[in-house]
PDB file of C-alpha atoms and ligand atoms in Angstrom:
ATOM      1  CA  MET A 103       8.644  11.490  30.734  1.00 69.00           C
ATOM      2  CA  HIS A 104       7.650   7.830  29.717  1.00 77.00           C
ATOM      3  CA  PRO A 105      11.036   6.113  27.865  1.00 76.00           C
ATOM      4  CA  GLN A 106       9.671   6.037  23.701  1.00 79.00           C
ATOM      5  CA  GLU A 107       9.640   2.594  23.945  1.00 81.00           C
ATOM      6  CA  ILE A 108       6.396   3.034  26.532  1.00 83.00           C
ATOM      7  CA  VAL A 109       5.150   5.341  23.348  1.00 83.00           C
ATOM      8  CA  ASP A 110       5.428   3.838  21.022  1.00 82.00           C
ATOM      9  CA  ARG A 111       3.263  -0.030  22.424  1.00 84.00           C
ATOM     10  CA  ALA A 112       0.621   1.653  24.013  1.00 85.00           C
ATOM     11  CA  LEU A 113       0.175   3.685  20.325  1.00 83.00           C
ATOM     12  CA  GLU A 114       0.484   0.353  19.384  1.00 82.00           C
ATOM     13  CA  LEU A 115      -2.247  -1.124  21.552  1.00 82.00           C
ATOM     14  CA  SER A 116      -4.859   1.739  20.706  1.00 80.00           C
ATOM     15  CA  ARG A 117      -4.404   1.253  17.310  1.00 77.00           C
ATOM     16  CA  SER A 118      -4.597  -2.674  17.223  1.00 75.00           C
ATOM     17  CA  GLY A 119      -8.088  -1.491  18.407  1.00 71.00           C
ATOM     18  CA  LEU A 120      -7.826  -2.464  22.349  1.00 75.00           C
ATOM     19  CA  THR A 121      -9.520   0.621  24.802  1.00 80.00           C
ATOM     20  CA  ASP A 122      -8.182   4.001  26.331  1.00 84.00           C
ATOM     21  CA  ARG A 123      -8.354   1.615  29.818  1.00 85.00           C
ATOM     22  CA  GLU A 124      -7.140  -1.576  28.561  1.00 85.00           C
ATOM     23  CA  VAL A 125      -4.106   0.648  26.763  1.00 86.00           C
ATOM     24  CA  ALA A 126      -3.254   2.127  29.872  1.00 88.00           C
ATOM     25  CA  LEU A 127      -3.919  -0.494  32.125  1.00 88.00           C
ATOM     26  CA  LYS A 128      -1.185  -3.075  30.118  1.00 88.00           C
ATOM     27  CA  CYS A 129       1.201  -0.004  29.679  1.00 87.00           C
ATOM     28  CA  GLY A 130       1.107   1.304  33.187  1.00 88.00           C
ATOM     29  CA  ILE A 131       0.148   5.018  31.916  1.00 88.00           C
ATOM     30  CA  SER A 132      -3.165   6.986  32.513  1.00 86.00           C
ATOM     31  CA  VAL A 133      -5.345   7.177  29.387  1.00 85.00           C
ATOM     32  CA  GLY A 134      -4.442  11.052  29.628  1.00 83.00           C
ATOM     33  CA  ALA A 135      -0.763  10.794  28.851  1.00 82.00           C
ATOM     34  CA  LEU A 136      -2.220   7.832  25.623  1.00 83.00           C
ATOM     35  CA  ARG A 137      -4.285  10.680  24.433  1.00 80.00           C
ATOM     36  CA  HIS A 138      -2.130  13.632  24.515  1.00 77.00           C
ATOM     37  CA  TRP A 139       0.541  10.841  22.396  1.00 78.00           C
ATOM     38  CA  ARG A 140      -2.333  10.316  20.404  1.00 76.00           C
ATOM     39  CA  ARG A 141      -2.148  13.393  18.631  1.00 70.00           C
ATOM     40  CA  GLY A 142       0.686  13.729  18.240  1.00 61.00           C
ATOM     41  CA  ASP A 143       1.569  15.853  20.975  1.00 48.00           C
ATOM     42  CA  ARG A 144       4.577  14.310  22.269  1.00 49.00           C
ATOM     43  CA  ARG A 145       8.004  15.477  21.405  1.00 47.00           C
ATOM     44  CA  ALA A 146      10.722  12.972  21.198  1.00 43.00           C
ATOM     45  CA  PRO A 147      13.509  12.775  23.070  1.00 44.00           C
ATOM     46  CA  ASP A 148      15.716  15.164  21.961  1.00 41.00           C
ATOM     47  CA  GLY A 149      13.269  17.563  21.549  1.00 39.00           C
ATOM     48  CA  ARG A 150      13.420  17.903  18.241  1.00 38.00           C
ATOM     49  CA  ASP A 151      10.304  15.885  16.402  1.00 36.00           C
ATOM     50  CA  ARG A 152       6.498  15.095  17.194  1.00 39.00           C
ATOM     51  CA  VAL A 153       5.010  11.655  16.890  1.00 36.00           C
ATOM     52  CA  THR A 154       4.128  13.031  13.449  1.00 47.00           C
ATOM     53  CA  LYS A 155       0.373  11.879  12.054  1.00 59.00           C
ATOM     54  CA  ALA A 156       0.911  11.549   8.215  1.00 62.00           C
ATOM     55  CA  GLN A 157      -1.590  13.816   6.492  1.00 75.00           C
ATOM     56  CA  CYS A 158      -4.318  12.740   4.149  1.00 87.00           C
ATOM     57  CA  PRO A 159      -3.948  14.389   0.892  1.00 87.00           C
ATOM     58  CA  ARG A 160      -6.840  14.940   0.183  1.00 87.00           C
ATOM     59  CA  CYS A 161      -8.141  16.813   3.076  1.00 87.00           C
ATOM     60  CA  HIS A 162      -4.562  18.221   4.414  1.00 84.00           C
ATOM     61  CA  ASP A 163      -2.904  20.037   1.650  1.00 76.00           C
ATOM     62  CA  ARG A 164       0.196  17.691   0.998  1.00 84.00           C
ATOM     63  CA  PRO A 165       1.229  16.742  -2.447  1.00 89.00           C
ATOM     64  CA  LEU A 166       0.958  13.648  -3.147  1.00 94.00           C
ATOM     65  CA  ASP A 167       4.356  10.799  -4.490  1.00 95.00           C
ATOM     66  CA  GLY A 168       1.818  10.515  -7.898  1.00 97.00           C
ATOM     67  CA  ARG A 169       4.257   6.848  -8.760  1.00 97.00           C
ATOM     68  CA  ALA A 170       3.997   6.077  -5.364  1.00 98.00           C
ATOM     69  CA  TYR A 171      -0.251   6.279  -5.675  1.00 98.00           C
ATOM     70  CA  ALA A 172      -0.250   4.666  -9.216  1.00 98.00           C
ATOM     71  CA  TYR A 173       2.826   1.593  -7.744  1.00 98.00           C
ATOM     72  CA  LEU A 174       0.098   0.885  -4.480  1.00 98.00           C
ATOM     73  CA  PHE A 175      -3.432   1.484  -6.055  1.00 98.00           C
ATOM     74  CA  GLY A 176      -2.094  -1.507  -8.161  1.00 98.00           C
ATOM     75  CA  LEU A 177      -1.056  -3.174  -5.551  1.00 97.00           C
ATOM     76  CA  TYR A 178      -4.388  -2.129  -3.767  1.00 97.00           C
ATOM     77  CA  LEU A 179      -6.329  -2.869  -7.439  1.00 96.00           C
ATOM     78  CA  GLY A 180      -4.997  -7.118  -7.033  1.00 94.00           C
ATOM     79  CA  ASP A 181      -4.156  -8.078  -3.225  1.00 92.00           C
ATOM     80  CA  GLY A 182      -5.621  -4.701  -0.955  1.00 94.00           C
ATOM     81  CA  HIS A 183      -8.160  -5.105   1.735  1.00 93.00           C
ATOM     82  CA  ILE A 184      -9.251  -2.190   3.679  1.00 94.00           C
ATOM     83  CA  VAL A 185     -10.503  -3.326   6.745  1.00 92.00           C
ATOM     84  CA  ARG A 186     -12.757  -0.879  10.306  1.00 91.00           C
ATOM     85  CA  THR A 187     -10.668  -0.881  13.241  1.00 90.00           C
ATOM     86  CA  GLY A 188     -12.444  -0.961  16.463  1.00 86.00           C
ATOM     87  CA  ASN A 189     -10.666   2.490  17.137  1.00 84.00           C
ATOM     88  CA  ARG A 190     -13.179   4.487  15.904  1.00 83.00           C
ATOM     89  CA  GLY A 191     -13.014   5.916  12.394  1.00 88.00           C
ATOM     90  CA  VAL A 192      -9.919   4.218  12.459  1.00 93.00           C
ATOM     91  CA  TYR A 193      -7.967   2.253   8.757  1.00 94.00           C
ATOM     92  CA  ARG A 194      -5.565  -0.966   8.461  1.00 95.00           C
ATOM     93  CA  LEU A 195      -4.554  -0.852   4.224  1.00 96.00           C
ATOM     94  CA  GLU A 196      -3.319  -4.264   4.107  1.00 96.00           C
ATOM     95  CA  ILE A 197      -1.489  -5.726   0.609  1.00 97.00           C
ATOM     96  CA  TYR A 198      -1.235  -9.747   0.631  1.00 95.00           C
ATOM     97  CA  CYS A 199       2.122  -9.928   0.122  1.00 94.00           C
ATOM     98  CA  ASP A 200       3.838 -13.334  -1.855  1.00 93.00           C
ATOM     99  CA  ASP A 201       5.804 -15.040   0.714  1.00 92.00           C
ATOM    100  CA  GLY A 202       7.678 -15.220  -2.323  1.00 93.00           C
ATOM    101  CA  TRP A 203       9.146 -12.518  -2.987  1.00 94.00           C
ATOM    102  CA  PRO A 204      10.633  -9.781  -0.320  1.00 94.00           C
ATOM    103  CA  GLY A 205      11.647  -7.952  -2.333  1.00 96.00           C
ATOM    104  CA  ILE A 206       7.581  -7.337  -4.139  1.00 96.00           C
ATOM    105  CA  ALA A 207       6.489  -6.925   0.338  1.00 96.00           C
ATOM    106  CA  ALA A 208       9.556  -4.152   0.605  1.00 96.00           C
ATOM    107  CA  GLU A 209       8.749  -1.842  -2.432  1.00 97.00           C
ATOM    108  CA  THR A 210       4.918  -2.401  -1.103  1.00 97.00           C
ATOM    109  CA  ALA A 211       6.524  -1.474   2.475  1.00 97.00           C
ATOM    110  CA  GLN A 212       8.614   1.659   0.292  1.00 97.00           C
ATOM    111  CA  ALA A 213       5.197   2.136  -2.019  1.00 97.00           C
ATOM    112  CA  ILE A 214       2.664   2.533   1.234  1.00 96.00           C
ATOM    113  CA  ALA A 215       5.021   5.090   3.577  1.00 94.00           C
ATOM    114  CA  ALA A 216       5.909   7.299   0.405  1.00 95.00           C
ATOM    115  CA  VAL A 217       2.233   8.497  -0.138  1.00 95.00           C
ATOM    116  CA  MET A 218       1.887   8.500   3.417  1.00 93.00           C
ATOM    117  CA  PRO A 219       4.746   9.820   5.225  1.00 89.00           C
ATOM    118  CA  GLY A 220       5.161   9.393   8.791  1.00 86.00           C
ATOM    119  CA  LEU A 221       2.448   6.847   8.809  1.00 90.00           C
ATOM    120  CA  LYS A 222       4.574   4.000  10.810  1.00 90.00           C
ATOM    121  CA  VAL A 223       4.139   0.466   8.076  1.00 95.00           C
ATOM    122  CA  GLY A 224       3.781  -3.281   9.741  1.00 94.00           C
ATOM    123  CA  ARG A 225       4.023  -6.498   8.861  1.00 93.00           C
ATOM    124  CA  ARG A 226       0.745  -9.122   9.845  1.00 92.00           C
ATOM    125  CA  GLN A 227       2.851 -12.896   8.549  1.00 91.00           C
ATOM    126  CA  HIS A 228      -0.676 -15.194   7.285  1.00 89.00           C
ATOM    127  CA  GLN A 229       0.259 -18.557   6.371  1.00 88.00           C
ATOM    128  CA  GLY A 230       1.988 -17.586   3.354  1.00 85.00           C
ATOM    129  CA  CYS A 231       2.037 -14.248   2.897  1.00 90.00           C
ATOM    130  CA  SER A 232       2.510 -11.486   5.435  1.00 92.00           C
ATOM    131  CA  GLY A 233       0.061  -8.432   5.359  1.00 95.00           C
ATOM    132  CA  VAL A 234       2.232  -5.440   4.705  1.00 97.00           C
ATOM    133  CA  GLY A 235      -0.391  -2.447   5.899  1.00 96.00           C
ATOM    134  CA  ALA A 236      -0.403   0.813   7.949  1.00 96.00           C
ATOM    135  CA  TYR A 237      -3.547   2.498  10.579  1.00 94.00           C
ATOM    136  CA  SER A 238      -5.381   5.743   8.952  1.00 93.00           C
ATOM    137  CA  LYS A 239      -8.621   7.815   9.753  1.00 92.00           C
ATOM    138  CA  HIS A 240      -8.027   8.286   5.076  1.00 93.00           C
ATOM    139  CA  TRP A 241      -7.254   5.778   3.830  1.00 95.00           C
ATOM    140  CA  PRO A 242     -11.019   5.113   2.168  1.00 93.00           C
ATOM    141  CA  CYS A 243     -10.118   9.122   1.135  1.00 93.00           C
ATOM    142  CA  VAL A 244      -6.821   7.688  -0.665  1.00 95.00           C
ATOM    143  CA  PHE A 245      -9.031   4.665  -1.899  1.00 95.00           C
ATOM    144  CA  PRO A 246     -12.090   5.948  -2.915  1.00 93.00           C
ATOM    145  CA  GLN A 247     -12.716   2.245  -3.954  1.00 90.00           C
ATOM    146  CA  HIS A 248     -13.170   0.642  -0.433  1.00 88.00           C
ATOM    147  CA  GLY A 249     -16.924  -0.939   0.087  1.00 83.00           C
ATOM    148  CA  PRO A 250     -17.903  -3.630   1.801  1.00 80.00           C
ATOM    149  CA  GLY A 251     -17.592  -7.230  -0.296  1.00 79.00           C
ATOM    150  CA  MET A 252     -14.858  -8.571  -2.413  1.00 83.00           C
ATOM    151  CA  LYS A 253     -13.593  -6.024  -5.340  1.00 84.00           C
ATOM    152  CA  HIS A 254     -15.444  -8.328  -8.424  1.00 83.00           C
ATOM    153  CA  THR A 255     -19.211  -7.604  -6.531  1.00 84.00           C
ATOM    154  CA  ARG A 256     -18.387  -3.869  -7.287  1.00 86.00           C
ATOM    155  CA  ARG A 257     -17.686  -1.572  -8.853  1.00 90.00           C
ATOM    156  CA  ILE A 258     -14.846   0.054  -9.763  1.00 91.00           C
ATOM    157  CA  ALA A 259     -14.439   3.102 -11.433  1.00 91.00           C
ATOM    158  CA  LEU A 260     -11.056   5.731 -10.626  1.00 94.00           C
ATOM    159  CA  VAL A 261     -12.201   8.802  -9.483  1.00 94.00           C
ATOM    160  CA  GLU A 262     -11.403  12.109 -11.277  1.00 95.00           C
ATOM    161  CA  TRP A 263      -7.967  12.519  -9.708  1.00 95.00           C
ATOM    162  CA  GLN A 264      -6.962   8.649 -10.257  1.00 97.00           C
ATOM    163  CA  GLN A 265      -7.079   8.578 -13.690  1.00 97.00           C
ATOM    164  CA  ALA A 266      -5.180  11.161 -14.068  1.00 97.00           C
ATOM    165  CA  ILE A 267      -2.560  10.043 -12.195  1.00 97.00           C
ATOM    166  CA  VAL A 268      -2.764   6.102 -13.480  1.00 97.00           C
ATOM    167  CA  GLU A 269      -2.529   8.100 -16.844  1.00 97.00           C
ATOM    168  CA  GLU A 270       0.128   9.965 -16.008  1.00 97.00           C
ATOM    169  CA  HIS A 271       2.298   6.837 -13.934  1.00 98.00           C
ATOM    170  CA  ALA A 272       0.760   3.961 -16.209  1.00 98.00           C
ATOM    171  CA  ARG A 273       4.262   1.536 -16.407  1.00 98.00           C
ATOM    172  CA  GLU A 274       4.018   2.728 -12.352  1.00 98.00           C
ATOM    173  CA  PHE A 275       0.461   1.098 -12.026  1.00 98.00           C
ATOM    174  CA  VAL A 276       0.734  -1.896 -14.586  1.00 98.00           C
ATOM    175  CA  ARG A 277       4.827  -2.541 -12.619  1.00 98.00           C
ATOM    176  CA  GLY A 278       2.030  -3.018  -9.130  1.00 98.00           C
ATOM    177  CA  LEU A 279      -0.928  -4.601 -11.097  1.00 98.00           C
ATOM    178  CA  ILE A 280       1.529  -7.229 -12.524  1.00 98.00           C
ATOM    179  CA  HIS A 281       3.111  -7.325  -8.386  1.00 97.00           C
ATOM    180  CA  SER A 282      -0.117  -8.358  -7.351  1.00 96.00           C
ATOM    181  CA  ASP A 283      -1.983 -10.280  -9.971  1.00 96.00           C
ATOM    182  CA  GLY A 284      -0.375 -11.369 -12.066  1.00 97.00           C
ATOM    183  CA  CYS A 285       3.836 -12.884 -13.075  1.00 96.00           C
ATOM    184  CA  ARG A 286       5.794 -13.125 -16.036  1.00 97.00           C
ATOM    185  CA  CYS A 287       6.005 -17.149 -16.670  1.00 94.00           C
ATOM    186  CA  ILE A 288       7.704 -19.834 -19.440  1.00 94.00           C
ATOM    187  CA  ASN A 289       5.044 -20.683 -21.711  1.00 92.00           C
ATOM    188  CA  ARG A 290       5.614 -23.757 -23.258  1.00 91.00           C
ATOM    189  CA  VAL A 291       3.763 -24.291 -26.705  1.00 88.00           C
ATOM    190  CA  ARG A 292       3.920 -28.263 -27.953  1.00 89.00           C
ATOM    191  CA  ARG A 293       4.619 -28.062 -31.849  1.00 87.00           C
ATOM    192  CA  PRO A 294       4.304 -31.283 -33.917  1.00 87.00           C
ATOM    193  CA  LEU A 295       6.535 -31.897 -36.839  1.00 86.00           C
ATOM    194  CA  LYS A 296       6.768 -35.433 -38.943  1.00 86.00           C
ATOM    195  CA  ASP A 297       9.586 -36.160 -37.719  1.00 85.00           C
ATOM    196  CA  GLY A 298       8.373 -36.174 -33.711  1.00 86.00           C
ATOM    197  CA  ASP A 299       7.311 -32.896 -31.666  1.00 88.00           C
ATOM    198  CA  ARG A 300       9.478 -29.455 -30.800  1.00 89.00           C
ATOM    199  CA  TRP A 301       8.854 -27.727 -27.655  1.00 90.00           C
ATOM    200  CA  TYR A 302       9.079 -23.649 -28.132  1.00 89.00           C
ATOM    201  CA  GLU A 303       9.835 -21.697 -24.714  1.00 93.00           C
ATOM    202  CA  TYR A 304       9.878 -17.677 -24.284  1.00 94.00           C
ATOM    203  CA  PRO A 305       8.282 -15.373 -21.995  1.00 96.00           C
ATOM    204  CA  ARG A 306       4.786 -14.006 -20.678  1.00 97.00           C
ATOM    205  CA  TYR A 307       2.927 -11.492 -19.285  1.00 98.00           C
ATOM    206  CA  LEU A 308      -0.369 -12.926 -17.745  1.00 97.00           C
ATOM    207  CA  PHE A 309      -3.479 -11.252 -15.368  1.00 98.00           C
ATOM    208  CA  LYS A 310      -5.476 -12.193 -13.851  1.00 97.00           C
ATOM    209  CA  ASN A 311      -8.286 -11.033 -12.084  1.00 96.00           C
ATOM    210  CA  ALA A 312     -12.198 -10.835 -11.507  1.00 94.00           C
ATOM    211  CA  SER A 313     -13.231  -7.916 -11.238  1.00 95.00           C
ATOM    212  CA  ASP A 314     -14.590  -6.675 -15.231  1.00 95.00           C
ATOM    213  CA  ASP A 315     -13.396  -3.622 -13.989  1.00 96.00           C
ATOM    214  CA  ILE A 316      -9.559  -3.762 -12.738  1.00 96.00           C
ATOM    215  CA  ARG A 317      -8.958  -5.880 -15.618  1.00 97.00           C
ATOM    216  CA  ARG A 318     -10.013  -3.016 -18.148  1.00 97.00           C
ATOM    217  CA  LEU A 319      -7.732  -0.450 -15.763  1.00 98.00           C
ATOM    218  CA  TYR A 320      -4.829  -2.797 -17.074  1.00 98.00           C
ATOM    219  CA  THR A 321      -5.998  -3.757 -20.744  1.00 98.00           C
ATOM    220  CA  ASP A 322      -6.715   0.443 -21.047  1.00 98.00           C
ATOM    221  CA  ALA A 323      -3.069   1.530 -19.292  1.00 98.00           C
ATOM    222  CA  LEU A 324      -1.221  -1.335 -22.140  1.00 98.00           C
ATOM    223  CA  ASP A 325      -2.885   0.223 -23.958  1.00 98.00           C
ATOM    224  CA  ARG A 326      -1.991   3.791 -23.147  1.00 97.00           C
ATOM    225  CA  LEU A 327       1.173   2.241 -23.548  1.00 98.00           C
ATOM    226  CA  GLY A 328       0.912   1.154 -26.787  1.00 98.00           C
ATOM    227  CA  ILE A 329       1.641  -2.682 -25.155  1.00 98.00           C
ATOM    228  CA  ALA A 330      -0.079  -5.101 -27.797  1.00 98.00           C
ATOM    229  CA  TRP A 331      -2.816  -7.539 -25.312  1.00 98.00           C
ATOM    230  CA  LYS A 332      -4.769 -10.399 -25.448  1.00 97.00           C
ATOM    231  CA  GLN A 333      -8.077 -11.592 -24.098  1.00 96.00           C
ATOM    232  CA  ASN A 334      -6.541 -15.254 -22.456  1.00 93.00           C
ATOM    233  CA  ASN A 335     -10.006 -16.344 -21.034  1.00 93.00           C
ATOM    234  CA  VAL A 336     -13.224 -14.832 -19.220  1.00 93.00           C
ATOM    235  CA  ARG A 337     -10.471 -13.216 -15.741  1.00 96.00           C
ATOM    236  CA  GLU A 338      -6.683 -13.520 -17.535  1.00 97.00           C
ATOM    237  CA  ILE A 339      -5.600 -10.417 -20.306  1.00 98.00           C
ATOM    238  CA  SER A 340      -2.016 -12.359 -21.092  1.00 98.00           C
ATOM    239  CA  VAL A 341       0.832 -10.178 -22.583  1.00 98.00           C
ATOM    240  CA  ALA A 342       3.161 -12.415 -25.337  1.00 97.00           C
ATOM    241  CA  ARG A 343       4.305 -10.763 -28.568  1.00 97.00           C
ATOM    242  CA  ARG A 344       8.502 -10.595 -28.332  1.00 96.00           C
ATOM    243  CA  ASP A 345       8.222  -6.586 -28.590  1.00 97.00           C
ATOM    244  CA  ALA A 346       5.184  -6.502 -26.211  1.00 98.00           C
ATOM    245  CA  VAL A 347       6.805  -8.554 -23.629  1.00 98.00           C
ATOM    246  CA  ALA A 348      10.384  -6.895 -23.992  1.00 98.00           C
ATOM    247  CA  ARG A 349       8.237  -3.105 -23.357  1.00 98.00           C
ATOM    248  CA  LEU A 350       6.864  -4.365 -19.548  1.00 98.00           C
ATOM    249  CA  ASP A 351      10.702  -6.116 -19.533  1.00 97.00           C
ATOM    250  CA  GLU A 352      11.868  -2.734 -19.208  1.00 97.00           C
ATOM    251  CA  PHE A 353       9.936  -1.766 -15.748  1.00 97.00           C
ATOM    252  CA  VAL A 354       8.330  -4.720 -14.444  1.00 97.00           C
ATOM    253  CA  GLY A 355      10.415  -8.101 -15.033  1.00 92.00           C
ATOM    254  CA  PRO A 356      10.142 -11.167 -12.875  1.00 92.00           C
ATOM    255  CA  LYS A 357       8.467 -11.087  -9.968  1.00 94.00           C
ATOM    256  CA  TYR A 358      11.593 -11.457  -7.322  1.00 95.00           C
TER     257      TYR A 358
HETATM  258 ZN1   ZN B 244      -8.496  12.313   4.618  1.00 86.90          ZN
END
């Protein structure tokens, strides 16, 4: 029996897009063994568990964690990508997380694991950010918005089951959107007075996205929560009223 490290390494190489022959050569195993492990037939060393494949909440009869989904969906619409890998039928979901906010990167990894239990969540370092992601054949089932080109160049419409989740978990959805394409920042306003200018500072939430559809999903969720917003400019939505900022502070807060 091969040690677990070899199994893990072989499966990872396989997911990364190498052919079975290449993986077999690199790891010194047979192609048959690799295929066997990929089917999830291998018993863990303690004999209890199996290398589990994630079950798809759409294709298989599996409950979906709505709270985690709403958050991950917000992240995906902001800074997420689904790409097809070289490995037949396998996709990688990747959420770009700014290196300045390690807490959000950790929360992203948790959300992926909660939505698709059994997947291995990994990180890839890019310039100034990491891609937190996982491989699965089922990402397009979970995020049917997947398609060619940038999100703002195509129509983003929710399917019925997503709409229901986003309505039930509007807070988590808004939190995911702000954690990816938004911020809580301090606005400084100058007020000219006779005896000199006076500066005022107040916190506000900004959300910036090039897609009209995604901005609409954000403002619809704010409306549902009774949180006042206004359009700052063509791409930016601002929440600045004191009571509205206080509401968002209850479940979003500054990035961390
Ligand atoms: Zn599926």
